[in-house]
Amino acid sequence: MKALFRLLVLPAVLAIPPLSAQGQSSFTQPSRSIPMVPISDQLQALEKRWRSVCSDLDGKQKISLQEALRLGLTNNPILSQNYAEIAASQSSTTAIRREWYPSLFFTQPNNAPWDLAIGTQTNNQSGSNSATTHQTLQQLYSSPRLTMQWSFLDPTRTPRLKSQLLEYRSKQLLFDISTRNLVLDIQQSYYALQEASELHNLYGEIYQLTKDQLTRAERMRPEVIDTSGEISQLKTQLLQQLIEVIQIFQQELIAANSLARVLSLAPGELRLPSDPLKPVDPWTPSLQSTISNALLTREEIQNNLANSSSLSWSSKALAQSYLPSMALMGQSQLTTNNQSQTSSGSESSSGSSNNQTFSNSVGLKFNWLIVDGGVVASQATSLSQRAQAADYQAADTRYLVTQQVQDSYANFITTRMVIDTALQQLRTAKQAVLLTSRNYNGTSVNATTFNQTIRNFLSAAKSFKASVRGFNIAVASLYRYSSSLPPSVQDSLDKAKMNLISP
C-alpha cells in the first residue's frame, strides 16, 4: 500500500507550492488575482495512473455470494483438518470396541525363528607322529508359539469407550463451529467488498461530475483572471475527490484480499462481487426466542459439556484400573532340536539326534494392580478436576452466547431503522446535486454551493452503504450465534461435506 501511495498521491503532493521567500505562507500574502489555467498535467498523470490500477482490479472474475459460500466451504483447509480429526477419533472409537475380539499371536522365544550353531574343535598332539583331530557340531533349534488371548473382563474398557465417544462428538461440534465461523467470515468479507466497490464506483462518478463542472465553469468565464476563486475551489474539490477515491480504492483492495483469504484462493487470485449491495431478508424471531434457541443449540456450550463428560469417564477408567482384569488364554508350542556331530582324524565318527515336542495349554490370565503408591488415583483426581473446569467454562460460554445474540439483535434493530433514514437522506442529497449542477451559474449557485452539495451527497452515500452492510452482517450474525443456517447456505454445506467424504 505504501508503493500505491507513492505511485498515486506523491505527484499531487509535489505540486503544492512552496513557502514564499520571506518564509511566510502564501495564504498570509496580500490577495492578488490568480491566473486561470487548465487542469495540470500532474493531475492528469495522477488520474491516468489511478485508472490504470483500477483496470487491473476490474478485470477480476465476478462471483456471487452463493458461489463464494460454496467455494469457501469446499476449499477451506481448516474444515478439511477438522474432518480428518473426526475420522481419526472415529477410528480410535473402533479400536476400543475391537478390544472385545480375541487376539492371536505368533511368537518365537529365540531372537530368530531358528538358532543355528556350528562349532569346530581342533586337537593337536605333540610328537613326531602327532595327529590332528577336527570335530564339528551343528545344531538347529526352534520353538514357535501360537497364542490366543481373549480379554473378557476389563473394568476400564466401558468407561474408555464412553470417553472416546464423547471426544468423537466433540470433534463433530468443532467442525460445526468452524463451519459457522467460516460462513460468517465469508459473508462479512463479501458485504465489505460490496460496500467498497460500490463506493468506489460512486466516487468515480462524482469525480467525473466535478470534472465536467470545472470545464463548464471555465467556459462560463472568458476572463483570464479568476478574481473570485471560483475555479480554484472546483480544482481543490477535484483534487480532494481524487485523493478520496484512491483511498476508497485502497479499501476495496484490502476487502478483496480479505475475501480471497476466507475463500482459500490461490496466491494473487482475487474475486469481485457480482451481487449488488442491498438489504437481506430481516430476522423474524424475537430476541427472547433467539436467546433461548442459542442457549439450547450452540455448539460451543455442547462442546464444553462433551469435554466435561469425556474427562469424567476417563477419570472413572483410571479409578477402575485398580480392579482385576481377566483374560482367557490358549497356547500351542512346537519345539524342535536337531543336532549332528562329525569327527575326523585318526578315527572318524559321526552322529545325529532329532527331538520334537508339541504341547497345548489353556488357562486364565489374571492381572490386579494392588498398590502403586496412589499414582493412578492422583491421575484420576486430576481428570475429575478438569471435568469440573469444563463445566464452569460451559457456564461462562452461556453468558457469552447471550451477549453475542443481544449485541447482534441490537445492531439488527438499529441498522434497520437507519437504513430507511439514510435512504431518504441519500435521495434528497442526490436531488440537490442534480439541481446544483444543472443550475450552476457562478453567482447564486456557485462553486461553494456545488462543493457543499457534493460533500453532503457523498456523506449520505457512505452512511447508506454502511447501514446496509451493518444490517446484513447483523442478520448473518444472528444466524451464526443462534446456530442456524439459511437454506441456501445449508445446500452449500451439504455439497462441501460430500466433497470431504469423497475427495
XYZ file of C-alpha atoms in Angstrom:
503
model
C 0.000 0.000 0.000
C 2.967 2.357 0.574
C 4.019 1.763 -3.028
C 0.462 2.539 -4.165
C 0.562 5.774 -2.121
C 3.855 6.841 -3.704
C 2.544 5.978 -7.152
C -0.748 7.866 -6.941
C -0.573 10.562 -4.256
C 3.075 11.687 -4.268
C 2.855 13.623 -7.577
C -0.023 15.670 -6.154
C 1.990 16.397 -3.005
C 4.958 17.570 -5.047
C 2.680 20.006 -6.861
C 1.992 22.024 -3.658
C 3.654 25.447 -3.991
C 6.461 26.202 -1.501
C 6.514 28.965 1.065
C 7.362 32.477 -0.034
C 10.873 33.783 0.031
C 10.194 35.652 3.286
C 9.213 32.385 4.974
C 5.528 33.326 5.046
C 2.761 31.088 3.806
C 1.123 32.060 0.570
C -2.164 32.361 2.494
C -0.761 35.310 4.512
C 0.329 37.329 1.495
C -1.870 40.152 0.125
C -4.640 38.949 -2.138
C -3.916 39.111 -5.815
C -5.584 37.744 -8.878
C -4.861 34.111 -9.701
C -4.416 33.255 -13.380
C -6.847 30.705 -14.706
C -5.080 27.581 -16.033
C -6.442 24.260 -17.306
C -6.158 21.072 -15.233
C -2.488 20.474 -14.550
C -0.512 17.802 -16.303
C 0.343 16.317 -12.927
C -3.360 15.877 -12.143
C -3.906 14.207 -15.498
C -0.955 11.881 -14.907
C -2.269 11.003 -11.437
C -5.691 10.278 -12.851
C -4.172 8.099 -15.569
C -2.251 6.060 -13.026
C -5.326 5.627 -10.885
C -7.423 4.404 -13.796
C -4.638 2.029 -14.866
C -4.530 0.379 -11.427
C -8.326 0.248 -11.290
C -8.489 -1.509 -14.644
C -6.374 -4.366 -13.256
C -8.858 -4.975 -10.455
C -11.906 -4.502 -12.668
C -10.700 -7.388 -14.842
C -11.001 -9.889 -11.989
C -13.639 -12.599 -12.102
C -17.036 -11.811 -10.596
C -18.626 -14.108 -8.037
C -21.980 -14.167 -6.249
C -22.376 -14.645 -2.521
C -23.844 -18.098 -3.058
C -20.884 -19.116 -5.215
C -18.478 -17.616 -2.675
C -20.006 -19.688 0.124
C -19.803 -22.876 -1.923
C -16.198 -22.160 -2.948
C -15.083 -21.241 0.562
C -16.699 -24.264 2.193
C -15.125 -26.554 -0.391
C -11.572 -25.203 -0.358
C -11.050 -24.250 3.284
C -8.188 -26.290 4.807
C -9.459 -25.817 8.375
C -12.642 -27.729 7.558
C -10.588 -30.466 5.936
C -8.404 -30.629 9.036
C -11.432 -30.850 11.340
C -12.997 -33.562 9.198
C -9.737 -35.563 9.306
C -9.751 -35.254 13.106
C -13.332 -36.570 13.147
C -12.241 -39.597 11.113
C -9.261 -40.148 13.433
C -11.483 -40.015 16.532
C -13.915 -42.451 14.932
C -11.056 -44.877 14.273
C -9.972 -44.613 17.915
C -13.514 -45.476 18.979
C -13.492 -48.502 16.681
C -10.165 -49.620 18.157
C -11.614 -49.690 21.678
C -14.667 -51.627 20.512
C -12.438 -54.235 18.860
C -10.760 -54.948 22.178
C -13.696 -57.299 22.769
C -12.435 -59.579 19.987
C -9.873 -62.321 20.691
C -6.304 -61.750 19.545
C -3.903 -64.269 18.004
C -0.108 -64.044 18.382
C 2.741 -65.932 16.767
C 5.943 -65.702 18.841
C 9.415 -67.224 18.865
C 11.348 -67.258 22.144
C 14.703 -67.015 20.372
C 15.965 -63.954 18.618
C 15.143 -65.561 15.262
C 12.767 -68.316 14.119
C 15.736 -70.670 14.299
C 19.095 -70.840 16.020
C 21.908 -72.436 14.027
C 25.132 -73.089 15.936
C 28.237 -74.533 14.250
C 31.225 -75.377 16.383
C 34.695 -76.643 15.276
C 37.164 -78.133 17.711
C 40.807 -78.901 16.750
C 43.114 -81.008 18.909
C 46.884 -81.091 18.172
C 49.099 -83.725 19.782
C 52.860 -83.143 20.162
C 55.425 -85.652 18.884
C 56.742 -86.922 15.590
C 53.590 -88.883 14.943
C 51.203 -86.184 16.078
C 47.725 -86.281 14.612
C 45.172 -83.545 14.164
C 41.571 -84.159 15.099
C 38.712 -81.993 13.708
C 35.344 -82.040 15.412
C 32.237 -80.218 14.029
C 28.935 -79.766 15.860
C 25.816 -78.399 14.107
C 22.600 -77.626 15.980
C 19.176 -76.434 14.724
C 16.713 -75.376 17.401
C 13.260 -73.769 17.004
C 10.315 -73.256 19.345
C 7.426 -71.280 17.725
C 4.351 -70.481 19.795
C 0.793 -69.734 18.724
C -1.112 -67.864 21.439
C -4.764 -66.822 21.528
C -5.980 -64.351 24.164
C -9.483 -63.065 24.905
C -9.779 -60.299 27.478
C -13.372 -60.829 28.563
C -13.144 -58.829 31.823
C -11.659 -55.309 31.660
C -13.241 -52.775 34.057
C -11.647 -49.843 32.189
C -12.946 -50.709 28.727
C -16.512 -49.370 29.005
C -15.514 -46.009 30.564
C -12.757 -45.583 27.974
C -15.251 -46.277 25.191
C -17.740 -43.741 26.520
C -14.989 -41.161 26.917
C -13.863 -41.723 23.336
C -17.430 -41.468 22.032
C -17.779 -38.090 23.721
C -14.468 -36.994 22.239
C -15.775 -38.034 18.834
C -18.861 -35.917 19.486
C -16.612 -33.002 20.462
C -14.754 -33.233 17.141
C -18.067 -33.092 15.278
C -19.079 -29.998 17.239
C -15.745 -28.333 16.480
C -16.353 -28.987 12.784
C -19.748 -27.282 13.036
C -18.207 -24.341 14.913
C -15.523 -23.887 12.241
C -18.164 -24.106 9.521
C -20.392 -21.429 11.059
C -17.411 -19.157 11.696
C -16.292 -19.551 8.099
C -19.767 -18.779 6.751
C -19.904 -15.579 8.817
C -16.372 -14.596 7.738
C -17.274 -15.049 4.071
C -20.462 -13.019 4.463
C -18.683 -10.201 6.305
C -15.876 -10.042 3.741
C -18.307 -10.162 0.831
C -20.504 -7.385 2.245
C -17.453 -5.221 2.987
C -16.187 -5.703 -0.576
C -19.640 -4.855 -1.941
C -19.635 -1.614 0.040
C -16.117 -0.628 -1.043
C -16.757 -1.482 -4.710
C -19.985 0.496 -4.912
C -18.485 3.480 -3.080
C -15.529 3.333 -5.458
C -17.840 3.477 -8.458
C -19.910 6.239 -6.857
C -16.870 8.355 -6.046
C -15.683 7.871 -9.602
C -18.989 9.206 -10.933
C -18.856 12.212 -8.598
C -15.275 12.863 -9.650
C -16.311 12.889 -13.285
C -19.263 15.193 -12.448
C -16.937 17.646 -10.677
C -14.510 17.495 -13.570
C -17.315 18.321 -16.027
C -18.470 21.121 -13.744
C -14.949 22.578 -13.733
C -14.870 22.539 -17.526
C -18.273 24.243 -17.608
C -17.136 26.914 -15.139
C -14.069 27.656 -17.232
C -16.238 28.129 -20.325
C -18.557 30.477 -18.416
C -15.630 32.781 -17.515
C -13.959 34.166 -20.629
C -11.613 36.274 -18.495
C -8.145 35.013 -17.880
C -8.102 36.050 -14.221
C -10.079 34.112 -11.534
C -10.774 37.025 -9.195
C -13.419 35.224 -7.081
C -11.555 31.943 -6.647
C -14.415 30.034 -8.314
C -12.182 27.896 -10.490
C -9.711 27.301 -7.663
C -12.452 25.947 -5.411
C -13.538 23.474 -8.049
C -9.939 22.391 -8.672
C -9.378 21.935 -4.949
C -12.555 19.895 -4.690
C -11.478 17.797 -7.676
C -8.109 17.030 -6.102
C -9.772 16.179 -2.809
C -12.161 13.803 -4.542
C -9.319 12.139 -6.392
C -7.499 11.527 -3.106
C -10.684 10.143 -1.542
C -11.418 7.855 -4.484
C -7.853 6.489 -4.232
C -8.397 5.827 -0.525
C -11.688 4.083 -1.301
C -9.875 2.010 -3.905
C -7.317 1.060 -1.245
C -10.173 -0.149 0.989
C -11.555 -2.137 -1.936
C -8.207 -3.855 -2.474
C -7.941 -4.755 1.218
C -11.512 -6.083 1.218
C -10.766 -8.152 -1.901
C -7.687 -9.607 -0.211
C -9.754 -10.492 2.843
C -12.340 -12.263 0.697
C -9.607 -14.178 -1.135
C -8.241 -15.320 2.236
C -11.522 -16.767 3.506
C -12.227 -18.345 0.099
C -8.774 -20.036 0.157
C -7.929 -18.747 -3.313
C -4.533 -19.228 -4.927
C -1.917 -16.569 -4.086
C -2.535 -13.429 -6.125
C -6.022 -14.511 -7.196
C -8.928 -12.190 -6.381
C -12.706 -12.191 -6.823
C -15.138 -9.280 -7.067
C -18.815 -9.362 -6.073
C -21.392 -9.749 -8.805
C -24.359 -9.127 -6.498
C -25.359 -5.548 -5.641
C -25.355 -4.449 -2.016
C -28.948 -4.489 -0.818
C -30.690 -5.402 2.456
C -31.257 -9.113 3.001
C -34.437 -10.577 4.414
C -34.884 -9.407 8.019
C -34.594 -11.619 11.087
C -38.080 -12.642 12.212
C -37.749 -14.421 15.634
C -37.932 -12.307 18.758
C -34.940 -11.599 20.945
C -36.010 -13.916 23.738
C -36.736 -16.835 21.430
C -33.393 -16.286 19.687
C -31.550 -16.368 23.013
C -33.407 -19.490 24.136
C -32.633 -21.280 20.883
C -28.983 -20.235 21.041
C -28.551 -21.496 24.610
C -30.104 -24.784 23.582
C -28.250 -25.412 20.328
C -24.926 -23.541 20.391
C -22.104 -25.970 19.665
C -19.667 -24.138 21.953
C -21.781 -24.950 25.029
C -22.327 -28.535 23.917
C -18.617 -28.926 23.246
C -17.730 -27.805 26.778
C -20.251 -30.250 28.234
C -18.969 -33.059 25.999
C -15.393 -32.378 27.130
C -16.525 -32.435 30.756
C -18.274 -35.793 30.351
C -15.329 -37.233 28.426
C -12.921 -36.253 31.190
C -15.244 -37.711 33.825
C -15.348 -41.074 32.057
C -11.562 -41.017 31.637
C -11.223 -40.395 35.358
C -13.525 -43.330 36.066
C -11.487 -45.548 33.733
C -8.321 -44.765 35.676
C -10.034 -45.385 39.013
C -11.309 -48.769 37.804
C -7.827 -49.823 36.738
C -7.396 -50.898 40.394
C -9.969 -53.648 39.766
C -8.755 -57.038 38.496
C -8.893 -57.924 34.825
C -9.105 -61.424 33.409
C -8.420 -62.992 30.054
C -8.776 -66.486 28.593
C -5.532 -67.703 27.041
C -4.671 -70.733 24.933
C -1.227 -71.648 23.655
C 0.265 -74.206 21.279
C 4.029 -74.709 21.046
C 6.197 -76.888 18.798
C 9.813 -77.419 19.928
C 12.348 -78.933 17.507
C 16.003 -79.715 18.303
C 18.219 -81.254 15.572
C 21.913 -81.982 16.217
C 24.641 -83.500 14.074
C 28.270 -84.170 15.072
C 31.210 -85.145 12.831
C 34.786 -86.053 13.887
C 37.734 -86.590 11.517
C 41.300 -87.645 12.197
C 42.875 -90.959 13.019
C 39.434 -92.187 13.874
C 36.405 -90.774 12.030
C 32.932 -90.817 13.516
C 29.542 -89.111 13.010
C 26.209 -88.971 14.786
C 22.886 -87.094 14.802
C 19.844 -86.676 17.006
C 16.337 -85.288 16.376
C 13.923 -84.247 19.158
C 10.475 -82.729 18.575
C 7.867 -81.803 21.195
C 4.301 -80.413 20.664
C 2.346 -79.012 23.623
C -1.035 -77.296 24.198
C -2.244 -75.299 27.190
C -5.399 -73.386 28.187
C -5.788 -71.122 31.202
C -6.856 -67.792 32.683
C -4.677 -64.709 32.746
C -5.184 -62.592 35.849
C -3.966 -59.018 36.368
C -4.656 -56.985 39.504
C -2.924 -53.748 40.456
C -2.919 -53.777 44.255
C -0.569 -50.983 45.285
C 1.043 -48.268 43.146
C 1.581 -45.554 45.721
C -1.581 -43.700 44.642
C -0.243 -42.643 41.247
C -3.295 -43.711 39.245
C -5.636 -42.334 41.896
C -3.987 -38.915 41.629
C -4.281 -39.007 37.842
C -7.970 -39.841 38.142
C -8.496 -36.923 40.539
C -6.736 -34.585 38.118
C -9.092 -35.581 35.294
C -12.071 -35.122 37.578
C -10.986 -31.569 38.402
C -10.533 -30.807 34.713
C -14.074 -32.050 34.110
C -15.366 -29.554 36.670
C -13.369 -26.793 34.961
C -15.066 -27.669 31.663
C -18.460 -27.360 33.383
C -17.563 -23.885 34.613
C -16.394 -22.981 31.138
C -19.757 -24.093 29.750
C -21.490 -21.795 32.238
C -19.320 -18.871 31.141
C -19.979 -19.684 27.481
C -23.695 -19.363 28.127
C -23.181 -15.740 29.202
C -21.020 -15.124 26.146
C -23.658 -16.615 23.838
C -26.327 -14.412 25.407
C -24.218 -11.299 24.888
C -23.454 -12.210 21.269
C -27.128 -12.640 20.465
C -28.103 -9.443 22.261
C -25.407 -7.390 20.521
C -26.338 -8.770 17.106
C -30.023 -8.156 17.725
C -29.286 -4.583 18.846
C -27.315 -3.982 15.630
C -30.171 -5.504 13.651
C -32.951 -3.302 15.004
C -30.871 -0.093 14.915
C -29.419 -0.508 11.428
C -32.871 -1.452 10.173
C -34.129 1.957 11.272
C -31.031 3.742 9.997
C -31.432 2.262 6.503
C -34.748 3.998 5.895
C -33.421 7.328 7.202
C -30.159 7.064 5.278
C -32.013 6.154 2.079
C -34.201 9.257 2.365
C -31.130 11.364 3.061
C -29.389 9.918 0.003
C -32.336 10.655 -2.264
C -32.552 14.248 -1.032
C -28.814 14.785 -1.412
C -28.853 13.318 -4.909
C -31.663 15.659 -5.920
C -29.668 18.594 -4.556
C -26.620 17.567 -6.593
C -28.665 17.340 -9.766
C -30.266 20.751 -9.182
C -26.978 22.416 -8.296
C -25.085 21.022 -11.283
C -27.926 21.920 -13.650
C -28.489 25.459 -12.315
C -24.841 26.376 -11.767
C -24.229 29.985 -12.871
C -21.224 31.036 -10.783
C -23.177 33.615 -8.764
C -26.291 32.469 -6.893
C -25.286 28.838 -7.446
C -21.503 28.891 -7.313
C -18.623 26.559 -6.526
C -19.209 26.786 -2.784
C -22.794 25.622 -3.160
C -21.791 22.870 -5.579
C -18.984 21.565 -3.338
C -21.236 21.553 -0.289
C -23.936 19.536 -2.054
C -21.284 17.105 -3.301
C -19.939 16.589 0.234
C -23.458 16.100 1.582
C -24.201 13.529 -1.117
C -21.009 11.568 -0.501
C -21.641 11.590 3.253
C -25.208 10.342 2.706
C -23.989 7.634 0.316
C -21.383 6.390 2.803
C -23.969 6.345 5.597
C -26.456 4.391 3.493
C -23.915 1.833 2.271
C -22.537 1.379 5.795
C -26.036 0.898 7.221
C -26.906 -1.738 4.614
C -23.639 -3.566 5.250
C -24.207 -3.371 9.010
C -27.768 -4.641 8.630
C -26.713 -7.611 6.504
C -23.883 -8.506 8.901
C -26.283 -8.233 11.855
C -28.670 -10.715 10.221
C -25.784 -13.032 9.341
C -24.531 -12.800 12.936
C -27.967 -13.726 14.291
C -27.923 -16.834 12.114
C -24.416 -17.632 13.328
C -24.977 -17.045 17.027
C -28.301 -18.898 17.091
C -26.747 -21.963 15.393
C -28.992 -21.797 12.350
C -28.255 -21.511 8.661
C -30.234 -20.073 5.743
C -31.444 -22.760 3.302
C -29.021 -21.626 0.589
C -26.063 -21.946 2.968
C -27.219 -25.386 4.089
C -27.201 -26.608 0.481
C -23.632 -25.365 0.005
C -22.575 -27.035 3.255
C -24.078 -30.369 2.237
C -22.171 -30.271 -1.059
C -18.954 -29.383 0.746
C -19.368 -32.335 3.110
C -19.845 -34.656 0.151
C -16.542 -33.401 -1.269
C -14.839 -34.075 2.066
C -16.236 -37.601 2.233
C -15.233 -38.393 -1.351
C -12.040 -36.416 -2.036
